Amino acid sequence: MSPQQIEELLTRELAAPLPPDELAEVVEGVQIIEELAAQLRDPALDVLQEPVLPLSLEDLP
Amino acid sequence: MSDLTSLSLAELAGEIRAKRVSPLEVTDACLRRIEQQDGNWNSFLTVTADAARTEAAARTEELAAGRYRGPLHGVPIALKDLVLTAGVRTTAGSTILGDWVPDRDACVVRRLREAGAISLGKLNMHEFAFGATNLNPHYGPVRNPHDPTRMTGGSSGGSGAAVAGGLCFGALGSDTGGSIRCPAALCGIVGLKPTYGRVSRDGILPLAWSLDHVGPMTRTAADAALLLEALAGHDPADPTSARRPVPSYIRGIDDGVQGVRLGIPREFFWHPVHREVRSQVVRTIELLGEAGAEIREVSLTTLDTARAAQAITIYAEAATAHRELLRTRSTEYGPSVRCRFAQGLFVSAADYLNAQRARRVVRQELLETLREVDALVTPAVPIPAPRLDQQRVNVDGLIAPPQYFLVRNNGLFNLTGLPALSVPCGRAAGLPVGLQLAGRPWEEGLLLRIARAVEQLRA
């Protein structure tokens, strides 16, 4: 996602624009999140074969 | 600390039951100590002195009339300021909720009151619990009682400082990625994140629904056991609350570690780690081995996946929880927390769901490992408490902001819902070090028993 796209979405989602230093921090943070998300898309992990986690631990044997 | 405020919760309970100390006397001692000392630490946001004295007087009269509620009868405690309290403001460390006075108590508050505990007030925290430095831009930083130039860790930093400083005998914290265990480690106390579902979150302001836990922070493992017994149990108001019966956590706590199998993960937790933190944790593991525990190395292959899934989950859920507030009042957040919430707006639904799938893979690996060992042992926090003004920490050649290190070793057990605690195990650079123990679902009792052994071995 480009810095411009990030700024556009933030314009819709925040009550006021972020100051430039905070915008830069968010852009950097979004890049990190994208890298982490990409790790989870690694086919080697095979996570796409797994169902979504149920919240309760009570069903465990 | 005065003699009275330096007692453990369990010791105080014995004194109250024997009527050598009254609830009113110990409550007054705590309130005096808060007045004298908390200017140094900034752990309380609201002190409810009048309500505490009224409650303490009622508990004192009950005792005189022969009614004893149990080990929390007349014991002064305090609450992280995201726990709803009827008639007492609940800020979550924010100015957005700076004047908010809930009209009801959280389930855990009702349970503590029914058990006879006396609330002294509400504790400072990282704004909205979304961070681990406890550098609160609105109410000021919480300072570590072991060195007021140092951080407490967070987000339950007020709870850590108040307990470590002898201002109360126990406190409630919440833990979404390490927010109980991190300040417990840095402040030199015990902090327990129970199994997901063990303690109700009804009336706890959420950060991330599927990761949030509530738990006790105390000066000893036995104290944590006593608090957990009062807190745990099914609550129909929390749909994730478990129906399992609550065992006695204090019974058997002194049984030691003979034959207990402890797994030491080879990966992730040991690099980066401050040299002295590593040596203290390793020494404690050796002592546990000498005391009869069976020490085994274990391999966990999904830890990098876990870290990614934890981050994706917490950012997405936190941004969702705050979406309406961000749209209307984003200017009232502190800068660093505002940035963090804003980042969460960019997690896609597909990536969030992928993280939940990964979560199952990670949990499965941990549960399989916990068939071979009874508990996992790691450093709770890889560094000693950073200075309040410290911008970067250099450990093992890795240079990063304090936040990077503070909860690095904790989030795995939020993601998987497994119980985990931090117990003090020596000092590094003159500051407390925490040992993290994690175990099978619902086995908080075993973790507390191991923690009790650590306390005895490191005494």
Short mmCIF file of C-alpha atoms in Angstrom, two decimals:
data_model
loop_
_atom_site.label_atom_id
_atom_site.label_comp_id
_atom_site.label_asym_id
_atom_site.label_seq_id
_atom_site.Cartn_x
_atom_site.Cartn_y
_atom_site.Cartn_z
CA MET A 1 0.00 0.00 0.00
CA SER A 2 1.44 3.37 -0.96
CA PRO A 3 1.80 6.30 1.45
CA GLN A 4 -0.85 8.15 -0.56
CA GLN A 5 -3.34 5.30 -0.21
CA ILE A 6 -2.63 5.13 3.52
CA GLU A 7 -3.19 8.86 3.87
CA GLU A 8 -6.46 8.66 1.92
CA LEU A 9 -7.84 5.89 4.11
CA LEU A 10 -6.80 7.71 7.26
CA THR A 11 -8.66 10.79 6.06
CA ARG A 12 -11.85 8.72 6.14
CA GLU A 13 -11.12 6.87 9.37
CA LEU A 14 -9.70 9.54 11.67
CA ALA A 15 -11.32 12.66 13.06
CA ALA A 16 -8.38 14.80 11.87
CA PRO A 17 -5.31 14.35 9.65
CA LEU A 18 -2.18 13.03 11.31
CA PRO A 19 0.85 15.30 11.63
CA PRO A 20 3.62 14.37 9.15
CA ASP A 21 5.80 12.59 11.71
CA GLU A 22 2.91 10.38 12.82
CA LEU A 23 1.90 9.69 9.23
CA ALA A 24 5.44 8.52 8.52
CA GLU A 25 5.28 6.26 11.59
CA VAL A 26 2.00 4.75 10.41
CA VAL A 27 3.38 4.17 6.91
CA GLU A 28 6.36 2.36 8.41
CA GLY A 29 4.09 0.35 10.71
CA VAL A 30 1.79 -0.67 7.86
CA GLN A 31 4.80 -1.96 5.93
CA ILE A 32 5.77 -4.10 8.92
CA ILE A 33 2.21 -5.44 9.20
CA GLU A 34 2.24 -6.29 5.50
CA GLU A 35 5.51 -8.18 5.94
CA LEU A 36 4.07 -10.12 8.87
CA ALA A 37 0.91 -10.91 6.92
CA ALA A 38 3.05 -12.15 4.04
CA GLN A 39 4.75 -14.60 6.41
CA LEU A 40 1.35 -16.14 7.10
CA ARG A 41 0.71 -16.50 3.37
CA ASP A 42 3.84 -18.62 2.96
CA PRO A 43 2.60 -21.87 1.35
CA ALA A 44 5.10 -23.79 3.42
CA LEU A 45 3.06 -23.01 6.49
CA ASP A 46 0.01 -24.71 5.02
CA VAL A 47 -2.17 -22.61 7.25
CA LEU A 48 -4.81 -22.25 4.58
CA GLN A 49 -5.74 -25.87 5.20
CA GLU A 50 -6.59 -25.12 8.82
CA PRO A 51 -10.03 -24.12 10.07
CA VAL A 52 -10.43 -20.94 12.08
CA LEU A 53 -9.64 -21.30 15.76
CA PRO A 54 -12.64 -21.72 18.04
CA LEU A 55 -12.40 -19.37 21.00
CA SER A 56 -13.08 -21.90 23.74
CA LEU A 57 -10.34 -24.10 25.16
CA GLU A 58 -12.90 -26.20 27.01
CA ASP A 59 -13.37 -28.62 24.14
CA LEU A 60 -9.80 -29.83 24.35
CA PRO A 61 -9.33 -33.38 25.54
CA MET B 1 7.69 -0.42 53.90
CA SER B 2 6.11 -0.43 57.35
CA ASP B 3 5.91 -3.84 59.00
CA LEU B 4 2.25 -4.14 58.14
CA THR B 5 2.46 -3.18 54.47
CA SER B 6 5.48 -5.41 53.93
CA LEU B 7 3.53 -8.56 54.76
CA SER B 8 2.49 -10.84 51.95
CA LEU B 9 -1.23 -11.15 51.26
CA ALA B 10 -1.22 -14.66 52.76
CA GLU B 11 0.58 -13.44 55.89
CA LEU B 12 -1.86 -10.56 56.27
CA ALA B 13 -4.79 -12.95 55.87
CA GLY B 14 -3.46 -14.97 58.81
CA GLU B 15 -3.10 -11.85 60.95
CA ILE B 16 -6.63 -10.67 60.13
CA ARG B 17 -8.16 -14.08 60.76
CA ALA B 18 -6.39 -14.24 64.13
CA LYS B 19 -7.69 -10.71 64.83
CA ARG B 20 -4.19 -9.40 65.45
CA VAL B 21 -4.72 -6.86 62.66
CA SER B 22 -8.04 -5.31 61.71
CA PRO B 23 -9.11 -4.53 58.11
CA LEU B 24 -9.45 -0.88 59.12
CA GLU B 25 -5.93 -0.78 60.57
CA VAL B 26 -4.28 -2.27 57.48
CA THR B 27 -6.38 -0.13 55.11
CA ASP B 28 -5.26 2.99 56.94
CA ALA B 29 -1.64 1.80 56.75
CA CYS B 30 -1.91 1.37 52.98
CA LEU B 31 -3.61 4.75 52.49
CA ARG B 32 -0.85 6.42 54.54
CA ARG B 33 1.80 4.71 52.46
CA ILE B 34 0.11 5.77 49.21
CA GLU B 35 0.06 9.35 50.46
CA GLN B 36 3.71 9.23 51.51
CA GLN B 37 5.21 7.25 48.62
CA ASP B 38 3.12 7.34 45.49
CA GLY B 39 4.31 10.79 44.54
CA ASN B 40 7.54 8.97 43.64
CA TRP B 41 5.91 6.25 41.54
CA ASN B 42 2.64 7.67 40.14
CA SER B 43 0.92 4.31 40.28
CA PHE B 44 -2.57 5.44 41.37
CA LEU B 45 -4.87 7.53 39.16
CA THR B 46 -7.71 7.54 41.67
CA VAL B 47 -7.53 6.77 45.39
CA THR B 48 -10.92 5.93 46.90
CA ALA B 49 -9.88 6.50 50.50
CA ASP B 50 -13.32 7.20 51.98
CA ALA B 51 -14.97 4.22 50.28
CA ALA B 52 -12.05 2.00 51.33
CA ARG B 53 -12.34 3.07 54.98
CA THR B 54 -16.11 2.53 54.93
CA GLU B 55 -15.67 -0.93 53.45
CA ALA B 56 -12.85 -1.74 55.88
CA ALA B 57 -14.98 -0.69 58.84
CA ALA B 58 -17.76 -3.00 57.63
CA ARG B 59 -15.34 -5.93 57.25
CA THR B 60 -13.94 -5.19 60.72
CA GLU B 61 -17.44 -5.28 62.22
CA GLU B 62 -18.16 -8.54 60.42
CA LEU B 63 -15.10 -10.14 61.96
CA ALA B 64 -16.11 -8.94 65.39
CA ALA B 65 -19.50 -10.54 64.79
CA GLY B 66 -17.84 -13.85 63.91
CA ARG B 67 -18.23 -13.74 60.12
CA TYR B 68 -15.03 -14.52 58.19
CA ARG B 69 -15.31 -14.49 54.42
CA GLY B 70 -11.98 -16.15 53.65
CA PRO B 71 -8.36 -15.18 52.97
CA LEU B 72 -9.25 -11.94 51.17
CA HIS B 73 -11.36 -10.69 54.08
CA GLY B 74 -10.21 -7.15 54.79
CA VAL B 75 -7.26 -7.28 52.37
CA PRO B 76 -6.52 -3.99 50.54
CA ILE B 77 -6.12 -4.41 46.79
CA ALA B 78 -6.22 -2.09 43.76
CA LEU B 79 -7.52 -2.26 40.20
CA LYS B 80 -6.05 -1.42 36.82
CA ASP B 81 -8.03 1.52 35.50
CA LEU B 82 -9.74 -0.39 32.71
CA VAL B 83 -11.76 -2.43 35.20
CA LEU B 84 -15.26 -0.96 35.47
CA THR B 85 -16.12 0.33 38.94
CA ALA B 86 -19.59 1.65 39.78
CA GLY B 87 -19.41 5.29 40.86
CA VAL B 88 -15.62 5.50 40.40
CA ARG B 89 -14.11 6.99 37.23
CA THR B 90 -12.53 4.52 34.84
CA THR B 91 -10.12 6.19 32.42
CA ALA B 92 -8.25 3.32 30.73
CA GLY B 93 -5.30 5.69 31.03
CA SER B 94 -6.91 8.04 28.51
CA THR B 95 -8.35 11.53 28.61
CA ILE B 96 -11.15 10.42 26.29
CA LEU B 97 -12.57 8.51 29.25
CA GLY B 98 -11.08 10.93 31.77
CA ASP B 99 -14.41 11.77 33.37
CA TRP B 100 -16.25 8.53 32.69
CA VAL B 101 -17.94 7.06 35.75
CA PRO B 102 -19.45 3.62 35.05
CA ASP B 103 -22.74 2.68 36.67
CA ARG B 104 -21.74 -0.92 37.29
CA ASP B 105 -18.89 -3.07 38.53
CA ALA B 106 -16.96 -5.59 36.48
CA CYS B 107 -17.57 -9.22 37.42
CA VAL B 108 -14.09 -9.44 38.96
CA VAL B 109 -14.80 -6.43 41.17
CA ARG B 110 -17.98 -8.05 42.47
CA ARG B 111 -16.11 -11.27 43.16
CA LEU B 112 -13.32 -9.53 45.04
CA ARG B 113 -15.82 -7.58 47.11
CA GLU B 114 -17.81 -10.72 47.92
CA ALA B 115 -14.55 -12.35 49.02
CA GLY B 116 -14.03 -9.42 51.40
CA ALA B 117 -11.25 -7.54 49.59
CA ILE B 118 -11.10 -3.75 49.93
CA SER B 119 -10.37 -1.65 46.85
CA LEU B 120 -8.04 1.29 47.45
CA GLY B 121 -8.55 2.74 43.98
CA LYS B 122 -7.60 2.67 40.33
CA LEU B 123 -4.13 2.23 38.85
CA ASN B 124 -2.23 3.99 36.10
CA MET B 125 -1.63 2.11 32.87
CA HIS B 126 -0.45 2.48 29.29
CA GLU B 127 -3.12 4.43 27.42
CA PHE B 128 -5.93 2.01 26.46
CA ALA B 129 -3.52 -0.85 27.33
CA PHE B 130 -1.96 -0.61 23.86
CA GLY B 131 1.74 -0.55 24.74
CA ALA B 132 4.28 -1.83 27.23
CA THR B 133 6.34 1.18 28.32
CA ASN B 134 3.68 2.74 30.56
CA LEU B 135 4.88 6.18 29.45
CA ASN B 136 1.41 7.66 29.72
CA PRO B 137 1.23 11.05 27.95
CA HIS B 138 -1.84 12.19 29.91
CA TYR B 139 -1.14 11.09 33.48
CA GLY B 140 2.64 10.76 33.43
CA PRO B 141 4.84 7.68 33.46
CA VAL B 142 4.67 5.08 36.20
CA ARG B 143 8.08 4.83 37.88
CA ASN B 144 9.65 1.59 38.99
CA PRO B 145 9.89 1.32 42.81
CA HIS B 146 13.25 -0.46 42.41
CA ASP B 147 14.64 2.61 40.60
CA PRO B 148 12.30 5.56 39.87
CA THR B 149 14.36 6.52 36.81
CA ARG B 150 13.28 3.23 35.22
CA MET B 151 10.15 1.97 33.50
CA THR B 152 7.75 -0.45 35.16
CA GLY B 153 6.79 -2.06 31.89
CA GLY B 154 3.15 -2.26 31.02
CA SER B 155 0.47 -1.99 30.22
CA SER B 156 -0.39 -2.87 33.84
CA GLY B 157 2.49 -0.74 35.11
CA GLY B 158 0.54 0.94 37.90
CA SER B 159 -0.41 -2.51 39.19
CA GLY B 160 3.24 -3.59 39.12
CA ALA B 161 4.49 -0.51 40.95
CA ALA B 162 1.71 -0.47 43.56
CA VAL B 163 2.27 -4.10 44.51
CA ALA B 164 6.07 -3.90 44.43
CA GLY B 165 6.01 -0.68 46.44
CA GLY B 166 3.82 -2.10 49.19
CA LEU B 167 0.88 0.21 48.48
CA CYS B 168 -1.52 -2.73 48.30
CA PHE B 169 -1.39 -6.50 48.78
CA GLY B 170 -2.45 -7.45 45.29
CA ALA B 171 -3.74 -5.86 42.12
CA LEU B 172 -5.65 -6.74 39.01
CA GLY B 173 -3.92 -6.45 35.68
CA SER B 174 -4.94 -7.27 32.15
CA ASP B 175 -2.79 -9.01 29.57
CA THR B 176 -3.34 -8.93 25.80
CA GLY B 177 0.26 -9.54 24.75
CA GLY B 178 2.20 -9.59 28.03
CA SER B 179 0.74 -6.68 29.98
CA ILE B 180 0.65 -8.56 33.30
CA ARG B 181 3.88 -10.54 32.95
CA CYS B 182 6.05 -7.69 31.66
CA PRO B 183 5.47 -5.27 34.56
CA ALA B 184 5.56 -8.20 37.00
CA ALA B 185 9.03 -9.11 35.72
CA LEU B 186 10.37 -5.54 35.72
CA CYS B 187 8.90 -4.74 39.15
CA GLY B 188 10.00 -8.00 40.79
CA ILE B 189 6.58 -9.46 41.58
CA VAL B 190 4.43 -12.40 40.47
CA GLY B 191 2.00 -11.82 37.60
CA LEU B 192 -0.32 -14.52 36.29
CA LYS B 193 -2.18 -14.57 33.00
CA PRO B 194 -4.70 -17.37 33.42
CA THR B 195 -6.06 -19.69 30.74
CA TYR B 196 -8.38 -17.91 28.30
CA GLY B 197 -11.84 -18.30 29.78
CA ARG B 198 -10.72 -18.87 33.38
CA VAL B 199 -11.44 -15.32 34.61
CA SER B 200 -14.40 -13.31 33.33
CA ARG B 201 -13.70 -10.21 31.20
CA ASP B 202 -17.20 -8.83 31.73
CA GLY B 203 -16.73 -5.17 32.59
CA ILE B 204 -13.14 -5.00 31.36
CA LEU B 205 -12.60 -2.41 28.62
CA PRO B 206 -11.41 -4.47 25.66
CA LEU B 207 -8.24 -4.05 23.65
CA ALA B 208 -8.39 -7.25 21.58
CA TRP B 209 -11.24 -9.62 22.37
CA SER B 210 -9.61 -12.91 21.52
CA LEU B 211 -6.35 -12.08 23.32
CA ASP B 212 -7.49 -10.18 26.44
CA HIS B 213 -7.05 -11.85 29.83
CA VAL B 214 -7.46 -10.61 33.41
CA GLY B 215 -5.28 -11.85 36.23
CA PRO B 216 -3.62 -11.26 39.60
CA MET B 217 -0.39 -9.39 40.34
CA THR B 218 1.04 -10.06 43.79
CA ARG B 219 4.25 -10.23 45.78
CA THR B 220 4.25 -14.05 46.03
CA ALA B 221 2.97 -17.10 44.18
CA ALA B 222 0.79 -18.07 47.15
CA ASP B 223 -0.82 -14.63 47.06
CA ALA B 224 -1.57 -15.05 43.35
CA ALA B 225 -3.16 -18.42 44.13
CA LEU B 226 -5.44 -16.84 46.73
CA LEU B 227 -6.49 -14.03 44.41
CA LEU B 228 -7.06 -16.36 41.48
CA GLU B 229 -9.33 -18.58 43.57
CA ALA B 230 -11.57 -15.57 44.19
CA LEU B 231 -11.49 -14.36 40.58
CA ALA B 232 -11.93 -17.59 38.63
CA GLY B 233 -15.15 -19.28 37.68
CA HIS B 234 -17.96 -19.19 35.16
CA ASP B 235 -19.69 -15.91 34.42
CA PRO B 236 -22.68 -16.03 32.06
CA ALA B 237 -22.07 -12.39 31.13
CA ASP B 238 -18.79 -13.33 29.41
CA PRO B 239 -19.50 -15.69 26.51
CA THR B 240 -15.90 -16.95 26.54
CA SER B 241 -16.02 -17.81 30.24
CA ALA B 242 -15.36 -21.47 31.03
CA ARG B 243 -17.76 -23.67 32.97
CA ARG B 244 -15.00 -25.77 34.52
CA PRO B 245 -15.00 -25.95 38.30
CA VAL B 246 -12.35 -23.89 40.07
CA PRO B 247 -9.79 -25.96 41.97
CA SER B 248 -7.92 -24.83 45.04
CA TYR B 249 -4.78 -23.17 43.74
CA ILE B 250 -3.20 -22.87 47.18
CA ARG B 251 -3.52 -26.57 48.04
CA GLY B 252 -0.31 -28.35 47.06
CA ILE B 253 1.55 -25.15 46.27
CA ASP B 254 4.42 -26.28 48.52
CA ASP B 255 4.72 -29.71 46.93
CA GLY B 256 7.91 -28.81 45.07
CA VAL B 257 9.13 -29.79 41.61
CA GLN B 258 10.30 -33.37 42.09
CA GLY B 259 9.57 -35.16 38.83
CA VAL B 260 8.08 -32.12 37.11
CA ARG B 261 9.18 -32.03 33.46
CA LEU B 262 10.29 -28.57 32.38
CA GLY B 263 10.76 -27.79 28.69
CA ILE B 264 13.27 -25.18 27.60
CA PRO B 265 12.48 -23.97 24.06
CA ARG B 266 15.65 -23.83 21.97
CA GLU B 267 14.35 -21.15 19.63
CA PHE B 268 13.23 -17.52 19.79
CA PHE B 269 13.23 -16.79 23.54
CA TRP B 270 17.01 -16.76 24.03
CA HIS B 271 18.09 -14.26 21.43
CA PRO B 272 18.12 -11.36 21.96
CA VAL B 273 18.46 -11.58 25.76
CA HIS B 274 20.49 -9.32 28.05
CA ARG B 275 23.53 -11.28 29.27
CA GLU B 276 22.70 -11.01 32.96
CA VAL B 277 19.02 -11.82 32.41
CA ARG B 278 20.09 -14.96 30.59
CA SER B 279 22.47 -16.01 33.35
CA GLN B 280 19.84 -15.51 36.07
CA VAL B 281 17.23 -17.52 34.20
CA VAL B 282 19.72 -20.28 33.37
CA ARG B 283 20.86 -20.42 36.99
CA THR B 284 17.25 -20.74 38.15
CA ILE B 285 16.63 -23.59 35.71
CA GLU B 286 19.74 -25.33 37.10
CA LEU B 287 18.41 -24.89 40.64
CA LEU B 288 15.03 -26.34 39.60
CA GLY B 289 16.91 -29.32 38.16
CA GLU B 290 18.85 -29.77 41.41
CA ALA B 291 15.51 -29.65 43.26
CA GLY B 292 14.26 -32.64 41.28
CA ALA B 293 12.71 -31.21 38.13
CA GLU B 294 13.51 -32.97 34.88
CA ILE B 295 14.94 -30.40 32.46
CA ARG B 296 14.52 -31.04 28.73
CA GLU B 297 15.20 -28.97 25.66
CA VAL B 298 12.22 -28.73 23.33
CA SER B 299 11.92 -27.44 19.80
CA LEU B 300 9.06 -25.18 18.73
CA THR B 301 9.05 -24.55 14.99
CA THR B 302 6.07 -22.19 14.70
CA LEU B 303 7.26 -19.30 16.86
CA ASP B 304 7.89 -16.87 14.01
CA THR B 305 4.44 -17.71 12.67
CA ALA B 306 3.05 -17.11 16.15
CA ARG B 307 4.66 -13.70 16.38
CA ALA B 308 3.17 -12.67 13.04
CA ALA B 309 -0.27 -14.02 13.93
CA GLN B 310 -0.23 -12.33 17.34
CA ALA B 311 0.66 -8.96 15.79
CA ILE B 312 -1.95 -9.19 13.02
CA THR B 313 -4.61 -10.23 15.52
CA ILE B 314 -3.92 -7.57 18.12
CA TYR B 315 -3.69 -4.73 15.59
CA ALA B 316 -6.88 -5.73 13.77
CA GLU B 317 -8.94 -6.31 16.89
CA ALA B 318 -7.69 -3.18 18.66
CA ALA B 319 -8.43 -0.95 15.67
CA THR B 320 -11.89 -2.48 15.41
CA ALA B 321 -12.60 -1.93 19.10
CA HIS B 322 -11.60 1.74 18.73
CA ARG B 323 -12.94 2.46 15.25
CA GLU B 324 -15.77 4.76 16.28
CA LEU B 325 -13.62 6.65 18.77
CA LEU B 326 -10.91 7.10 16.13
CA ARG B 327 -13.47 8.55 13.72
CA THR B 328 -14.75 11.10 16.21
CA ARG B 329 -11.99 11.77 18.76
CA SER B 330 -8.66 10.68 17.27
CA THR B 331 -7.05 13.98 18.28
CA GLU B 332 -7.51 13.11 21.94
CA TYR B 333 -5.31 10.00 21.84
CA GLY B 334 -1.63 10.24 22.70
CA PRO B 335 0.56 10.24 19.57
CA SER B 336 2.16 6.81 19.84
CA VAL B 337 -1.06 4.99 20.71
CA ARG B 338 -2.94 6.88 17.97
CA CYS B 339 -0.36 5.65 15.44
CA ARG B 340 -0.68 2.09 16.69
CA PHE B 341 -4.46 2.06 16.40
CA ALA B 342 -4.23 3.70 12.96
CA GLN B 343 -1.90 0.95 11.74
CA GLY B 344 -4.47 -1.65 12.72
CA LEU B 345 -6.96 -0.14 10.27
CA PHE B 346 -4.84 -1.56 7.46
CA VAL B 347 -5.08 -5.26 8.33
CA SER B 348 -7.24 -6.93 5.71
CA ALA B 349 -9.98 -9.39 6.58
CA ALA B 350 -8.12 -12.08 4.64
CA ASP B 351 -4.93 -11.53 6.62
CA TYR B 352 -6.83 -11.50 9.91
CA LEU B 353 -8.50 -14.81 9.11
CA ASN B 354 -5.19 -16.24 7.96
CA ALA B 355 -3.77 -15.30 11.35
CA GLN B 356 -6.58 -17.21 13.07
CA ARG B 357 -5.78 -20.26 10.98
CA ALA B 358 -2.12 -19.94 11.86
CA ARG B 359 -3.15 -19.67 15.47
CA ARG B 360 -4.54 -23.17 15.45
CA VAL B 361 -1.30 -24.54 13.99
CA VAL B 362 0.73 -22.83 16.70
CA ARG B 363 -1.56 -23.97 19.48
CA GLN B 364 -1.47 -27.54 18.23
CA GLU B 365 2.32 -27.55 18.34
CA LEU B 366 2.36 -26.18 21.88
CA LEU B 367 -0.21 -28.69 23.11
CA GLU B 368 1.76 -31.55 21.57
CA THR B 369 4.93 -30.28 23.25
CA LEU B 370 3.08 -30.01 26.54
CA ARG B 371 2.37 -33.73 26.39
CA GLU B 372 6.11 -34.33 26.66
CA VAL B 373 6.76 -31.69 29.32
CA ASP B 374 4.60 -30.21 32.06
CA ALA B 375 5.59 -26.58 31.59
CA LEU B 376 7.74 -24.35 29.42
CA VAL B 377 10.39 -22.07 30.92
CA THR B 378 11.74 -18.89 29.32
CA PRO B 379 12.93 -15.42 30.32
CA ALA B 380 9.76 -13.36 30.93
CA VAL B 381 11.31 -10.15 29.57
CA PRO B 382 14.67 -10.22 27.77
CA ILE B 383 15.94 -6.98 29.31
CA PRO B 384 15.98 -5.31 32.74
CA ALA B 385 13.80 -2.21 33.16
CA PRO B 386 14.86 0.48 30.64
CA ARG B 387 15.37 4.10 31.69
CA LEU B 388 12.26 6.26 31.33
CA ASP B 389 14.03 8.38 28.69
CA GLN B 390 15.60 5.47 26.85
CA GLN B 391 14.83 5.56 23.11
CA ARG B 392 16.82 2.51 22.03
CA VAL B 393 18.05 -0.68 23.68
CA ASN B 394 21.02 -2.66 22.37
CA VAL B 395 20.89 -6.37 23.16
CA ASP B 396 23.01 -9.00 21.43
CA GLY B 397 23.72 -6.41 18.72
CA LEU B 398 20.03 -5.81 18.03
CA ILE B 399 19.14 -2.14 18.50
CA ALA B 400 15.44 -1.37 18.86
CA PRO B 401 13.02 0.73 20.96
CA PRO B 402 12.21 -0.70 24.42
CA GLN B 403 8.69 -1.67 23.25
CA TYR B 404 10.24 -4.23 20.88
CA PHE B 405 11.82 -6.18 23.72
CA LEU B 406 9.35 -5.70 26.54
CA VAL B 407 6.61 -8.15 25.53
CA ARG B 408 8.50 -10.12 22.88
CA ASN B 409 8.46 -13.33 24.92
CA ASN B 410 4.88 -13.14 26.14
CA GLY B 411 2.43 -12.87 23.23
CA LEU B 412 2.67 -16.55 22.28
CA PHE B 413 0.58 -17.47 25.29
CA ASN B 414 -2.09 -14.89 24.53
CA LEU B 415 -2.36 -16.22 21.01
CA THR B 416 -2.76 -19.78 22.26
CA GLY B 417 -4.74 -18.96 25.42
CA LEU B 418 -2.40 -21.05 27.58
CA PRO B 419 -1.75 -19.99 31.19
CA ALA B 420 1.56 -18.22 31.84
CA LEU B 421 3.15 -16.31 34.69
CA SER B 422 6.27 -14.37 35.62
CA VAL B 423 8.05 -15.00 38.91
CA PRO B 424 11.13 -13.12 40.17
CA CYS B 425 14.45 -14.96 39.73
CA GLY B 426 17.33 -12.72 40.72
CA ARG B 427 18.65 -9.43 39.42
CA ALA B 428 20.36 -8.09 36.31
CA ALA B 429 22.12 -4.72 36.41
CA GLY B 430 20.67 -4.40 39.91
CA LEU B 431 17.09 -4.73 38.64
CA PRO B 432 14.55 -7.57 38.93
CA VAL B 433 14.47 -10.43 36.43
CA GLY B 434 11.38 -12.52 35.72
CA LEU B 435 11.16 -16.18 34.80
CA GLN B 436 8.20 -17.07 32.58
CA LEU B 437 6.38 -20.38 33.08
CA ALA B 438 3.65 -21.54 30.71
CA GLY B 439 1.58 -24.68 30.86
CA ARG B 440 -1.39 -26.69 29.71
CA PRO B 441 -4.89 -25.16 29.73
CA TRP B 442 -6.40 -24.94 33.23
CA GLU B 443 -3.14 -25.93 34.95
CA GLU B 444 -2.49 -22.64 36.71
CA GLY B 445 -2.03 -24.63 39.91
CA LEU B 446 1.04 -26.41 38.60
CA LEU B 447 2.58 -23.14 37.37
CA LEU B 448 2.02 -21.58 40.80
CA ARG B 449 3.62 -24.61 42.44
CA ILE B 450 6.72 -24.28 40.24
CA ALA B 451 6.77 -20.53 40.90
CA ARG B 452 6.65 -21.19 44.63
CA ALA B 453 9.66 -23.50 44.25
CA VAL B 454 11.50 -20.74 42.34
CA GLU B 455 10.81 -18.32 45.20
CA GLN B 456 12.27 -20.77 47.70
CA LEU B 457 15.28 -21.64 45.55
CA ARG B 458 16.10 -17.96 44.88
CA ALA B 459 15.39 -16.70 48.40
#
